[in-house]
PDB file of C-alpha atoms and ligand atoms in Angstrom:
ATOM      1  CA  MET A  14     -24.917  -7.099   7.059  1.00  0.00           C
ATOM      2  CA  ASP A  15     -22.770  -4.849   9.093  1.00  0.00           C
ATOM      3  CA  ARG A  16     -19.989  -6.076  11.413  1.00  0.00           C
ATOM      4  CA  ALA A  17     -17.289  -3.897  12.904  1.00  0.00           C
ATOM      5  CA  GLY A  18     -13.892  -4.874  13.814  1.00  0.00           C
ATOM      6  CA  GLY A  19     -12.427  -5.541  17.294  1.00  0.00           C
ATOM      7  CA  ASN A  20     -10.593  -3.267  19.271  1.00  0.00           C
ATOM      8  CA  GLY A  21      -7.141  -4.528  18.411  1.00  0.00           C
ATOM      9  CA  ALA A  22      -6.572  -6.543  21.616  1.00  0.00           C
ATOM     10  CA  GLY A  23      -5.660 -10.342  21.131  1.00  0.00           C
ATOM     11  CA  ARG A  24      -5.233 -12.067  17.916  1.00  0.00           C
ATOM     12  CA  ARG A  25      -6.957 -10.374  14.913  1.00  0.00           C
ATOM     13  CA  LYS A  26      -9.305 -11.804  12.509  1.00  0.00           C
ATOM     14  CA  ARG A  27      -9.030 -11.982   8.759  1.00  0.00           C
ATOM     15  CA  LEU A  28     -12.296  -9.860   8.463  1.00  0.00           C
ATOM     16  CA  LEU A  29     -12.160  -6.450  10.035  1.00  0.00           C
ATOM     17  CA  GLY A  30     -15.400  -5.329   8.842  1.00  0.00           C
ATOM     18  CA  ASP A  31     -18.038  -5.792   6.364  1.00  0.00           C
ATOM     19  CA  CYS A  32     -20.365  -2.820   5.821  1.00  0.00           C
ATOM     20  CA  SER A  33     -23.371  -2.495   3.413  1.00  0.00           C
ATOM     21  CA  ARG A  34     -26.867  -0.851   3.906  1.00  0.00           C
ATOM     22  CA  GLY A  35     -28.595  -3.006   1.346  1.00  0.00           C
ATOM     23  CA  VAL A  36     -28.150  -0.422  -1.557  1.00  0.00           C
ATOM     24  CA  ARG A  37     -26.540  -1.493  -4.750  1.00  0.00           C
ATOM     25  CA  GLY A  38     -23.330   0.385  -5.650  1.00  0.00           C
ATOM     26  CA  PRO A  39     -19.432  -0.141  -5.780  1.00  0.00           C
ATOM     27  CA  LEU A  40     -17.357  -2.511  -3.834  1.00  0.00           C
ATOM     28  CA  LEU A  41     -14.344  -1.052  -1.840  1.00  0.00           C
ATOM     29  CA  ILE A  42     -11.853  -3.520  -0.309  1.00  0.00           C
ATOM     30  CA  VAL A  43      -9.184  -2.039   2.049  1.00  0.00           C
ATOM     31  CA  THR A  44      -6.500  -4.522   3.118  1.00  0.00           C
ATOM     32  CA  GLY A  45      -4.103  -3.583   6.176  1.00  0.00           C
ATOM     33  CA  GLY A  46      -1.161  -5.475   7.658  1.00  0.00           C
ATOM     34  CA  VAL A  47      -0.200  -7.450   4.611  1.00  0.00           C
ATOM     35  CA  HIS A  48       3.170  -6.957   6.242  1.00  0.00           C
ATOM     36  CA  GLY A  49       2.934  -7.782   9.951  1.00  0.00           C
ATOM     37  CA  ASN A  50       5.241  -4.950  11.030  1.00  0.00           C
ATOM     38  CA  GLU A  51       2.931  -2.307   9.301  1.00  0.00           C
ATOM     39  CA  PRO A  52      -0.281  -2.486  11.929  1.00  0.00           C
ATOM     40  CA  SER A  53      -1.409   1.095  11.202  1.00  0.00           C
ATOM     41  CA  GLY A  54      -3.637   0.095   8.267  1.00  0.00           C
ATOM     42  CA  VAL A  55      -5.513  -2.594  10.389  1.00  0.00           C
ATOM     43  CA  GLU A  56      -5.881   0.066  13.134  1.00  0.00           C
ATOM     44  CA  ALA A  57      -7.191   2.569  10.881  1.00  0.00           C
ATOM     45  CA  LEU A  58      -9.662  -0.052   9.403  1.00  0.00           C
ATOM     46  CA  GLU A  59     -10.928  -0.789  12.923  1.00  0.00           C
ATOM     47  CA  ARG A  60     -11.445   2.863  13.593  1.00  0.00           C
ATOM     48  CA  VAL A  61     -13.390   3.543  10.326  1.00  0.00           C
ATOM     49  CA  PHE A  62     -15.834   0.655  10.797  1.00  0.00           C
ATOM     50  CA  ALA A  63     -16.560   1.533  14.290  1.00  0.00           C
ATOM     51  CA  GLU A  64     -17.255   5.095  13.205  1.00  0.00           C
ATOM     52  CA  LEU A  65     -19.489   3.655  10.358  1.00  0.00           C
ATOM     53  CA  GLU A  66     -21.353   1.466  13.076  1.00  0.00           C
ATOM     54  CA  ARG A  67     -21.780   4.524  15.261  1.00  0.00           C
ATOM     55  CA  THR A  68     -23.003   6.872  12.846  1.00  0.00           C
ATOM     56  CA  ARG A  69     -25.124   4.587  10.522  1.00  0.00           C
ATOM     57  CA  ALA A  70     -23.935   6.824   7.692  1.00  0.00           C
ATOM     58  CA  PRO A  71     -25.870   5.735   4.570  1.00  0.00           C
ATOM     59  CA  LEU A  72     -23.642   3.873   2.370  1.00  0.00           C
ATOM     60  CA  ARG A  73     -23.972   2.595  -1.052  1.00  0.00           C
ATOM     61  CA  GLY A  74     -22.454  -0.675  -2.386  1.00  0.00           C
ATOM     62  CA  ARG A  75     -20.267  -2.726   0.037  1.00  0.00           C
ATOM     63  CA  PHE A  76     -17.013  -1.758   2.128  1.00  0.00           C
ATOM     64  CA  VAL A  77     -14.886  -4.646   3.191  1.00  0.00           C
ATOM     65  CA  GLY A  78     -11.788  -4.585   5.480  1.00  0.00           C
ATOM     66  CA  LEU A  79      -9.286  -7.473   5.396  1.00  0.00           C
ATOM     67  CA  CYS A  80      -6.353  -8.295   7.746  1.00  0.00           C
ATOM     68  CA  GLY A  81      -3.239  -9.327   5.677  1.00  0.00           C
ATOM     69  CA  ASN A  82      -0.952 -11.480   7.638  1.00  0.00           C
ATOM     70  CA  LEU A  83      -2.312 -12.573  11.105  1.00  0.00           C
ATOM     71  CA  ALA A  84       0.755 -14.599  12.136  1.00  0.00           C
ATOM     72  CA  SER A  85       3.264 -12.066  11.530  1.00  0.00           C
ATOM     73  CA  LEU A  86       0.875  -9.072  12.913  1.00  0.00           C
ATOM     74  CA  GLU A  87       1.018 -10.913  16.218  1.00  0.00           C
ATOM     75  CA  ARG A  88       4.852 -11.007  16.050  1.00  0.00           C
ATOM     76  CA  GLY A  89       5.320  -7.387  14.808  1.00  0.00           C
ATOM     77  CA  ALA A  90       7.668  -9.026  11.937  1.00  0.00           C
ATOM     78  CA  ARG A  91       7.201  -8.242   8.165  1.00  0.00           C
ATOM     79  CA  TYR A  92       6.713 -11.932   7.596  1.00  0.00           C
ATOM     80  CA  VAL A  93       7.112 -15.384   9.186  1.00  0.00           C
ATOM     81  CA  ASP A  94       8.598 -17.586   6.374  1.00  0.00           C
ATOM     82  CA  GLU A  95       8.120 -15.507   3.118  1.00  0.00           C
ATOM     83  CA  ASP A  96       6.914 -12.226   2.026  1.00  0.00           C
ATOM     84  CA  LEU A  97       2.992 -12.378   1.529  1.00  0.00           C
ATOM     85  CA  ASN A  98       3.242  -9.375  -0.851  1.00  0.00           C
ATOM     86  CA  ARG A  99       5.435 -11.315  -3.227  1.00  0.00           C
ATOM     87  CA  LEU A 100       3.003 -14.567  -3.650  1.00  0.00           C
ATOM     88  CA  TRP A 101       0.295 -13.219  -5.955  1.00  0.00           C
ATOM     89  CA  THR A 102       1.934 -14.398  -9.139  1.00  0.00           C
ATOM     90  CA  THR A 103      -0.243 -16.616 -11.281  1.00  0.00           C
ATOM     91  CA  GLU A 104       1.805 -19.661 -10.437  1.00  0.00           C
ATOM     92  CA  ARG A 105       1.433 -19.100  -6.686  1.00  0.00           C
ATOM     93  CA  VAL A 106      -2.266 -18.249  -6.670  1.00  0.00           C
ATOM     94  CA  ASP A 107      -2.907 -21.246  -8.896  1.00  0.00           C
ATOM     95  CA  ALA A 108      -0.950 -23.367  -6.298  1.00  0.00           C
ATOM     96  CA  SER A 109      -2.828 -21.848  -3.519  1.00  0.00           C
ATOM     97  CA  ARG A 110      -6.130 -22.604  -5.136  1.00  0.00           C
ATOM     98  CA  GLY A 111      -4.878 -26.265  -6.019  1.00  0.00           C
ATOM     99  CA  GLY A 112      -3.582 -26.802  -2.511  1.00  0.00           C
ATOM    100  CA  THR A 113      -0.068 -27.343  -4.026  1.00  0.00           C
ATOM    101  CA  ALA A 114       1.735 -24.240  -2.487  1.00  0.00           C
ATOM    102  CA  PRO A 115       4.751 -24.820  -0.286  1.00  0.00           C
ATOM    103  CA  ALA A 116       3.588 -25.337   3.611  1.00  0.00           C
ATOM    104  CA  THR A 117       4.690 -21.934   4.762  1.00  0.00           C
ATOM    105  CA  SER A 118       2.947 -19.685   7.294  1.00  0.00           C
ATOM    106  CA  GLU A 119       2.328 -17.148   4.319  1.00  0.00           C
ATOM    107  CA  SER A 120       0.761 -19.963   2.132  1.00  0.00           C
ATOM    108  CA  HIS A 121      -1.720 -20.410   4.611  1.00  0.00           C
ATOM    109  CA  GLU A 122      -2.401 -16.596   4.882  1.00  0.00           C
ATOM    110  CA  GLN A 123      -2.507 -16.309   1.394  1.00  0.00           C
ATOM    111  CA  SER A 124      -4.980 -19.187   0.992  1.00  0.00           C
ATOM    112  CA  GLU A 125      -7.379 -17.593   3.441  1.00  0.00           C
ATOM    113  CA  LEU A 126      -7.173 -14.110   2.060  1.00  0.00           C
ATOM    114  CA  LEU A 127      -7.702 -15.365  -1.535  1.00  0.00           C
ATOM    115  CA  GLU A 128     -10.825 -17.134  -0.420  1.00  0.00           C
ATOM    116  CA  ALA A 129     -11.961 -13.987   1.411  1.00  0.00           C
ATOM    117  CA  LEU A 130     -11.340 -11.979  -1.663  1.00  0.00           C
ATOM    118  CA  GLU A 131     -13.088 -14.210  -4.029  1.00  0.00           C
ATOM    119  CA  ALA A 132     -16.161 -14.542  -2.094  1.00  0.00           C
ATOM    120  CA  VAL A 133     -16.496 -10.625  -1.854  1.00  0.00           C
ATOM    121  CA  LEU A 134     -15.802 -10.375  -5.461  1.00  0.00           C
ATOM    122  CA  GLU A 135     -18.273 -13.023  -6.487  1.00  0.00           C
ATOM    123  CA  PRO A 136     -21.449 -10.927  -6.488  1.00  0.00           C
ATOM    124  CA  ALA A 137     -21.929  -8.376  -9.168  1.00  0.00           C
ATOM    125  CA  HIS A 138     -20.893  -4.659  -8.064  1.00  0.00           C
ATOM    126  CA  GLU A 139     -20.849  -1.434  -9.910  1.00  0.00           C
ATOM    127  CA  GLY A 140     -17.004  -1.851 -10.055  1.00  0.00           C
ATOM    128  CA  ALA A 141     -14.505  -2.914  -7.465  1.00  0.00           C
ATOM    129  CA  ALA A 142     -11.605  -1.241  -6.021  1.00  0.00           C
ATOM    130  CA  LEU A 143      -8.687  -2.404  -3.796  1.00  0.00           C
ATOM    131  CA  LEU A 144      -6.879  -0.050  -1.468  1.00  0.00           C
ATOM    132  CA  ASP A 145      -4.009  -1.809   0.291  1.00  0.00           C
ATOM    133  CA  LEU A 146      -2.689   0.217   3.078  1.00  0.00           C
ATOM    134  CA  HIS A 147       1.278  -0.150   3.902  1.00  0.00           C
ATOM    135  CA  SER A 148       3.829   1.923   5.715  1.00  0.00           C
ATOM    136  CA  THR A 149       7.635   2.082   5.331  1.00  0.00           C
ATOM    137  CA  SER A 150      10.765   1.373   7.539  1.00  0.00           C
ATOM    138  CA  GLY A 151      12.234   4.740   6.565  1.00  0.00           C
ATOM    139  CA  ALA A 152      10.507   8.029   7.398  1.00  0.00           C
ATOM    140  CA  GLY A 153       8.909  10.194   4.862  1.00  0.00           C
ATOM    141  CA  PRO A 154       5.513  11.407   3.317  1.00  0.00           C
ATOM    142  CA  PRO A 155       2.599   9.394   2.045  1.00  0.00           C
ATOM    143  CA  PHE A 156       2.703   8.037  -1.567  1.00  0.00           C
ATOM    144  CA  ALA A 157       0.629   5.570  -3.866  1.00  0.00           C
ATOM    145  CA  ILE A 158       1.805   2.810  -5.840  1.00  0.00           C
ATOM    146  CA  LEU A 159      -0.295   1.845  -9.042  1.00  0.00           C
ATOM    147  CA  SER A 160      -0.177   0.890 -12.634  1.00  0.00           C
ATOM    148  CA  ASP A 161      -0.711   3.582 -14.929  1.00  0.00           C
ATOM    149  CA  ARG A 162      -4.393   3.319 -15.847  1.00  0.00           C
ATOM    150  CA  PRO A 163      -7.111   6.180 -15.735  1.00  0.00           C
ATOM    151  CA  ASP A 164      -9.146   4.529 -12.935  1.00  0.00           C
ATOM    152  CA  ASN A 165      -6.018   3.912 -10.641  1.00  0.00           C
ATOM    153  CA  ARG A 166      -4.851   7.725 -11.441  1.00  0.00           C
ATOM    154  CA  ARG A 167      -8.446   8.925 -10.496  1.00  0.00           C
ATOM    155  CA  LEU A 168      -8.242   7.388  -6.895  1.00  0.00           C
ATOM    156  CA  VAL A 169      -4.790   8.355  -6.302  1.00  0.00           C
ATOM    157  CA  GLU A 170      -5.698  12.061  -7.365  1.00  0.00           C
ATOM    158  CA  ALA A 171      -8.405  12.127  -4.846  1.00  0.00           C
ATOM    159  CA  LEU A 172      -6.057  10.940  -2.158  1.00  0.00           C
ATOM    160  CA  HIS A 173      -3.784  13.871  -2.698  1.00  0.00           C
ATOM    161  CA  VAL A 174      -0.685  11.699  -2.784  1.00  0.00           C
ATOM    162  CA  PRO A 175       2.071  11.520  -5.340  1.00  0.00           C
ATOM    163  CA  ALA A 176       1.708   8.719  -7.762  1.00  0.00           C
ATOM    164  CA  VAL A 177       4.739   6.223  -7.954  1.00  0.00           C
ATOM    165  CA  LEU A 178       4.663   4.376 -11.412  1.00  0.00           C
ATOM    166  CA  GLY A 179       6.535   1.495 -13.004  1.00  0.00           C
ATOM    167  CA  LEU A 180       7.265  -0.378  -9.533  1.00  0.00           C
ATOM    168  CA  HIS A 181       5.470  -3.329 -10.976  1.00  0.00           C
ATOM    169  CA  ARG A 182       8.415  -3.641 -13.431  1.00  0.00           C
ATOM    170  CA  ASP A 183      10.709  -4.454 -10.406  1.00  0.00           C
ATOM    171  CA  VAL A 184       8.557  -5.907  -7.744  1.00  0.00           C
ATOM    172  CA  ARG A 185       6.458  -9.017  -8.979  1.00  0.00           C
ATOM    173  CA  GLY A 186       3.714 -10.852  -7.068  1.00  0.00           C
ATOM    174  CA  THR A 187       2.216  -7.970  -5.049  1.00  0.00           C
ATOM    175  CA  LEU A 188      -1.397  -8.208  -4.008  1.00  0.00           C
ATOM    176  CA  ASN A 189      -2.040  -4.846  -5.724  1.00  0.00           C
ATOM    177  CA  GLU A 190      -0.687  -6.334  -9.094  1.00  0.00           C
ATOM    178  CA  TRP A 191      -2.950  -9.488  -8.785  1.00  0.00           C
ATOM    179  CA  PHE A 192      -6.037  -7.275  -8.241  1.00  0.00           C
ATOM    180  CA  ASP A 193      -5.048  -5.044 -11.041  1.00  0.00           C
ATOM    181  CA  SER A 194      -4.787  -8.068 -13.305  1.00  0.00           C
ATOM    182  CA  LEU A 195      -8.534  -8.895 -12.692  1.00  0.00           C
ATOM    183  CA  GLY A 196      -9.100  -5.371 -14.166  1.00  0.00           C
ATOM    184  CA  HIS A 197     -10.276  -3.561 -11.049  1.00  0.00           C
ATOM    185  CA  THR A 198      -8.950  -0.449  -9.695  1.00  0.00           C
ATOM    186  CA  SER A 199      -5.988  -1.318  -7.408  1.00  0.00           C
ATOM    187  CA  VAL A 200      -3.878   1.286  -5.508  1.00  0.00           C
ATOM    188  CA  VAL A 201      -1.271   0.665  -2.567  1.00  0.00           C
ATOM    189  CA  LEU A 202      -1.038   3.719  -0.125  1.00  0.00           C
ATOM    190  CA  GLU A 203       2.230   3.782   1.755  1.00  0.00           C
ATOM    191  CA  GLY A 204       1.175   6.019   4.626  1.00  0.00           C
ATOM    192  CA  GLY A 205       4.433   6.916   6.189  1.00  0.00           C
ATOM    193  CA  GLN A 206       6.949   5.392   8.690  1.00  0.00           C
ATOM    194  CA  ASN A 207       5.735   2.246  10.346  1.00  0.00           C
ATOM    195  CA  ALA A 208       5.875   3.601  14.094  1.00  0.00           C
ATOM    196  CA  ASP A 209       4.728   7.078  13.203  1.00  0.00           C
ATOM    197  CA  VAL A 210       1.448   8.128  14.847  1.00  0.00           C
ATOM    198  CA  ALA A 211       0.782  10.173  11.863  1.00  0.00           C
ATOM    199  CA  THR A 212       0.661   7.156   9.498  1.00  0.00           C
ATOM    200  CA  ARG A 213      -2.575   5.737  11.202  1.00  0.00           C
ATOM    201  CA  ALA A 214      -4.246   9.144  10.764  1.00  0.00           C
ATOM    202  CA  ARG A 215      -3.167   9.227   7.124  1.00  0.00           C
ATOM    203  CA  HIS A 216      -4.481   5.709   6.380  1.00  0.00           C
ATOM    204  CA  GLU A 217      -7.699   6.630   8.459  1.00  0.00           C
ATOM    205  CA  SER A 218      -8.134   9.687   6.209  1.00  0.00           C
ATOM    206  CA  ALA A 219      -7.316   7.810   2.984  1.00  0.00           C
ATOM    207  CA  ILE A 220     -10.124   5.247   3.783  1.00  0.00           C
ATOM    208  CA  TRP A 221     -12.687   8.160   4.135  1.00  0.00           C
ATOM    209  CA  VAL A 222     -11.600   9.821   1.039  1.00  0.00           C
ATOM    210  CA  ALA A 223     -11.483   6.581  -1.088  1.00  0.00           C
ATOM    211  CA  LEU A 224     -15.161   5.748   0.208  1.00  0.00           C
ATOM    212  CA  ALA A 225     -16.508   9.340  -1.051  1.00  0.00           C
ATOM    213  CA  SER A 226     -14.245   9.454  -4.261  1.00  0.00           C
ATOM    214  CA  LEU A 227     -15.495   5.926  -5.239  1.00  0.00           C
ATOM    215  CA  GLY A 228     -19.280   6.867  -4.465  1.00  0.00           C
ATOM    216  CA  LEU A 229     -19.967   4.942  -1.416  1.00  0.00           C
ATOM    217  CA  LEU A 230     -20.496   7.680   0.735  1.00  0.00           C
ATOM    218  CA  GLU A 231     -22.018  11.036  -0.244  1.00  0.00           C
ATOM    219  CA  GLU A 232     -20.159  14.346   0.518  1.00  0.00           C
ATOM    220  CA  ASP A 233     -22.969  15.689   2.799  1.00  0.00           C
ATOM    221  CA  CYS A 234     -23.054  12.376   4.979  1.00  0.00           C
ATOM    222  CA  GLY A 235     -21.710  13.973   7.902  1.00  0.00           C
ATOM    223  CA  VAL A 236     -18.178  12.829   7.611  1.00  0.00           C
ATOM    224  CA  ASP A 237     -15.673  15.811   7.296  1.00  0.00           C
ATOM    225  CA  PHE A 238     -14.102  14.774   3.910  1.00  0.00           C
ATOM    226  CA  ASP A 239     -12.633  18.261   3.653  1.00  0.00           C
ATOM    227  CA  ALA A 240     -10.470  17.705   6.891  1.00  0.00           C
ATOM    228  CA  HIS A 241      -9.311  14.019   5.835  1.00  0.00           C
ATOM    229  CA  ARG A 242      -8.221  15.704   2.261  1.00  0.00           C
ATOM    230  CA  ALA A 243      -6.380  18.401   4.099  1.00  0.00           C
ATOM    231  CA  LEU A 244      -4.730  16.075   6.199  1.00  0.00           C
ATOM    232  CA  LEU A 245      -3.261  14.015   3.376  1.00  0.00           C
ATOM    233  CA  GLU A 246      -2.485  17.089   1.300  1.00  0.00           C
ATOM    234  CA  ALA A 247      -0.524  18.865   4.264  1.00  0.00           C
ATOM    235  CA  SER A 248       2.326  16.307   3.859  1.00  0.00           C
ATOM    236  CA  THR A 249       2.385  16.078  -0.029  1.00  0.00           C
ATOM    237  CA  ALA A 250       1.820  19.793  -1.229  1.00  0.00           C
ATOM    238  CA  HIS A 251       5.596  20.143  -1.797  1.00  0.00           C
ATOM    239  CA  LEU A 252       5.936  16.829  -3.833  1.00  0.00           C
ATOM    240  CA  PRO A 253       5.542  16.103  -7.581  1.00  0.00           C
ATOM    241  CA  GLY A 254       2.457  14.549  -8.675  1.00  0.00           C
ATOM    242  CA  ALA A 255       3.917  11.428 -10.197  1.00  0.00           C
ATOM    243  CA  ILE A 256       7.295   9.795 -10.185  1.00  0.00           C
ATOM    244  CA  ASP A 257       8.585   6.968 -12.738  1.00  0.00           C
ATOM    245  CA  VAL A 258      10.687   4.423 -11.024  1.00  0.00           C
ATOM    246  CA  CYS A 259      13.676   3.529 -13.115  1.00  0.00           C
ATOM    247  CA  LEU A 260      15.957   1.550 -10.732  1.00  0.00           C
ATOM    248  CA  ARG A 261      15.737  -1.083  -8.106  1.00  0.00           C
ATOM    249  CA  TRP A 262      18.657  -2.098  -5.790  1.00  0.00           C
ATOM    250  CA  GLY A 263      18.082  -5.734  -5.047  1.00  0.00           C
ATOM    251  CA  ILE A 264      19.772  -7.488  -2.367  1.00  0.00           C
ATOM    252  CA  ASP A 265      21.226 -10.989  -2.833  1.00  0.00           C
ATOM    253  CA  PRO A 266      21.530 -13.589  -0.185  1.00  0.00           C
ATOM    254  CA  GLY A 267      24.797 -13.162   1.825  1.00  0.00           C
ATOM    255  CA  GLU A 268      25.071  -9.466   0.874  1.00  0.00           C
ATOM    256  CA  ARG A 269      25.512  -6.981   3.906  1.00  0.00           C
ATOM    257  CA  PHE A 270      23.334  -4.054   2.671  1.00  0.00           C
ATOM    258  CA  ARG A 271      23.347  -0.863   4.862  1.00  0.00           C
ATOM    259  CA  MET A 272      21.557   2.173   3.773  1.00  0.00           C
ATOM    260  CA  GLU A 273      23.463   5.389   4.771  1.00  0.00           C
ATOM    261  CA  PRO A 274      21.518   7.064   7.798  1.00  0.00           C
ATOM    262  CA  GLY A 275      19.120   9.657   7.348  1.00  0.00           C
ATOM    263  CA  TYR A 276      17.456   9.021   4.044  1.00  0.00           C
ATOM    264  CA  ALA A 277      13.631   9.537   3.771  1.00  0.00           C
ATOM    265  CA  ASN A 278      11.068   8.491   1.207  1.00  0.00           C
ATOM    266  CA  LEU A 279      10.635  10.666  -1.798  1.00  0.00           C
ATOM    267  CA  GLN A 280      13.820  12.614  -0.964  1.00  0.00           C
ATOM    268  CA  ARG A 281      15.747  14.191  -3.798  1.00  0.00           C
ATOM    269  CA  VAL A 282      19.288  12.728  -4.339  1.00  0.00           C
ATOM    270  CA  GLN A 283      22.034  13.897  -6.494  1.00  0.00           C
ATOM    271  CA  ARG A 284      24.172  11.974  -9.026  1.00  0.00           C
ATOM    272  CA  GLY A 285      27.322  10.529  -7.304  1.00  0.00           C
ATOM    273  CA  GLU A 286      25.601  10.770  -3.714  1.00  0.00           C
ATOM    274  CA  LEU A 287      26.740   8.046  -1.359  1.00  0.00           C
ATOM    275  CA  LEU A 288      23.188   6.091  -0.665  1.00  0.00           C
ATOM    276  CA  ALA A 289      24.539   2.836   0.909  1.00  0.00           C
ATOM    277  CA  ARG A 290      27.252   0.332   1.365  1.00  0.00           C
ATOM    278  CA  THR A 291      26.957  -3.449   0.362  1.00  0.00           C
ATOM    279  CA  GLY A 292      29.199  -6.395  -0.421  1.00  0.00           C
ATOM    280  CA  ARG A 293      29.914  -9.373   1.823  1.00  0.00           C
ATOM    281  CA  PHE A 294      31.462  -7.130   4.438  1.00  0.00           C
ATOM    282  CA  GLY A 295      29.408  -4.042   3.569  1.00  0.00           C
ATOM    283  CA  GLU A 296      32.416  -2.399   2.108  1.00  0.00           C
ATOM    284  CA  ILE A 297      31.311  -1.475  -1.423  1.00  0.00           C
ATOM    285  CA  PRO A 298      29.854   2.069  -1.745  1.00  0.00           C
ATOM    286  CA  ILE A 299      26.558   2.486  -3.894  1.00  0.00           C
ATOM    287  CA  ARG A 300      26.303   6.025  -5.468  1.00  0.00           C
ATOM    288  CA  SER A 301      23.285   7.441  -7.045  1.00  0.00           C
ATOM    289  CA  PRO A 302      23.708   7.152 -10.955  1.00  0.00           C
ATOM    290  CA  PHE A 303      21.666  10.206 -11.503  1.00  0.00           C
ATOM    291  CA  ASP A 304      19.692  13.095 -10.081  1.00  0.00           C
ATOM    292  CA  GLY A 305      16.492  11.580  -9.038  1.00  0.00           C
ATOM    293  CA  MET A 306      14.041  10.740  -6.131  1.00  0.00           C
ATOM    294  CA  LEU A 307      14.772   8.029  -3.415  1.00  0.00           C
ATOM    295  CA  LEU A 308      12.108   5.438  -2.744  1.00  0.00           C
ATOM    296  CA  MET A 309      11.615   2.975   0.043  1.00  0.00           C
ATOM    297  CA  PRO A 310      15.282   2.988   1.503  1.00  0.00           C
ATOM    298  CA  LEU A 311      15.546  -0.235   3.621  1.00  0.00           C
ATOM    299  CA  TYR A 312      16.173   0.416   7.298  1.00  0.00           C
ATOM    300  CA  GLN A 313      15.022  -3.065   8.557  1.00  0.00           C
ATOM    301  CA  GLU A 314      16.351  -6.533   8.754  1.00  0.00           C
ATOM    302  CA  GLN A 315      13.831  -8.202   6.481  1.00  0.00           C
ATOM    303  CA  GLY A 316      13.267  -7.568   2.958  1.00  0.00           C
ATOM    304  CA  ASN A 317      15.464  -7.807  -0.378  1.00  0.00           C
ATOM    305  CA  ASP A 318      14.627  -4.423  -1.865  1.00  0.00           C
ATOM    306  CA  GLY A 319      17.364  -2.126  -0.782  1.00  0.00           C
ATOM    307  CA  PHE A 320      15.981   1.095  -2.301  1.00  0.00           C
ATOM    308  CA  PHE A 321      14.449   2.362  -5.469  1.00  0.00           C
ATOM    309  CA  LEU A 322      15.270   5.440  -7.709  1.00  0.00           C
ATOM    310  CA  GLY A 323      12.999   7.421  -9.668  1.00  0.00           C
ATOM    311  CA  LEU A 324      12.569  10.475 -11.918  1.00  0.00           C
ATOM    312  CA  VAL A 325       9.948  13.138 -11.702  1.00  0.00           C
ATOM    313  CA  ASN A 326       7.271  12.502 -14.181  1.00  0.00           C
ATOM    314  CA  ALA A 327       7.363  15.565 -16.529  1.00  0.00           C
ATOM    315  CA  SER A 328       3.667  15.119 -17.581  1.00  0.00           C
ATOM    316  CA  PRO A 329       1.138  16.239 -15.127  1.00  0.00           C
ATOM    317  CA  ALA A 330      -1.630  15.374 -17.637  1.00  0.00           C
ATOM    318  CA  ARG A 331      -0.425  11.746 -17.608  1.00  0.00           C
ATOM    319  CA  ALA A 332      -0.694  11.311 -13.757  1.00  0.00           C
ATOM    320  CA  GLY A 333      -4.071  13.309 -13.872  1.00  0.00           C
ATOM    321  CA  HIS A 334      -2.846  15.522 -11.334  1.00  0.00           C
ATOM    322  CA  ASP A 335      -3.598  19.490 -11.089  1.00  0.00           C
ATOM    323  CA  PRO A 336      -0.575  21.117 -12.214  1.00  0.00           C
ATOM    324  CA  ARG A 337      -0.764  23.656  -9.456  1.00  0.00           C
ATOM    325  CA  ARG A 338       0.356  20.964  -7.060  1.00  0.00           C
ATOM    326  CA  ARG A 339       3.576  20.228  -8.870  1.00  0.00           C
ATOM    327  CA  SER A 340       6.724  21.417  -7.150  1.00  0.00           C
TER     328      SER A 340
HETATM  329 ZN1   ZN B 765       4.378  -2.981   3.236  1.00  0.00          ZN
END
């Protein structure tokens, strides 16, 4: 079977593409638009499926592209009722299967997405991997979010982006965490700023590199993988191979959180530096408690993660990165 996605006009479909050439091999699922204000991953998937359809490149296994939050993509909002990327706890997944989840727009999205994922996972494959494509409200280079496992690290190393470790402790119920809990390779790629044209190019390159790295496409299949690797590496060469997240600033209801202007993802910050203001009237300064790296500063209305702070992971071997790439 081989179905390419649409051209992006009108309402999108859940299934963006499903490519196999009848040759047994691994399964790669790529998701885009789990947050509706992050359409770049969806657009990248549409382009890759169109290119695979055009070139008929020989492919082992199966490559499936799924659209995350259809209703919120249409509105250009992160979500409609609740964050779809916080609903993948055991309780909510069970409730979704049992039809007892709350009647929200995202419950509906989750139930369709869960059904699609489980249908794809059902036939036996030589390993399964999920690459979940996201982008951020703040500017900055691409990076990956993963749990610290060798298969996850191998994929991230192939993508030439910094590995952000330990985020699962603070952010529960992500699609990535659920897929990881099934024992499959599971990586989130944050491609850059939501509206930056470079973000889609990075997402597209990451899909091609993942297809090669996981063994679905051969290096000599006609795709310029080196150019895709170079594109990713160009914006990450100055960054450490891995970062351990050690602090999350969560925003409570009623809190007027405002990030100080001009912060970017993976920006180094110093102890005592003013990062944001918060409180009922936005009057309380928040200063960095240590020298570290800032992650995902919040520059949008929706969301309850103000920012994260991490420390450079001192062990390149642990992250599986080439030490030459370390800053
Ligand atoms: Zn996102």
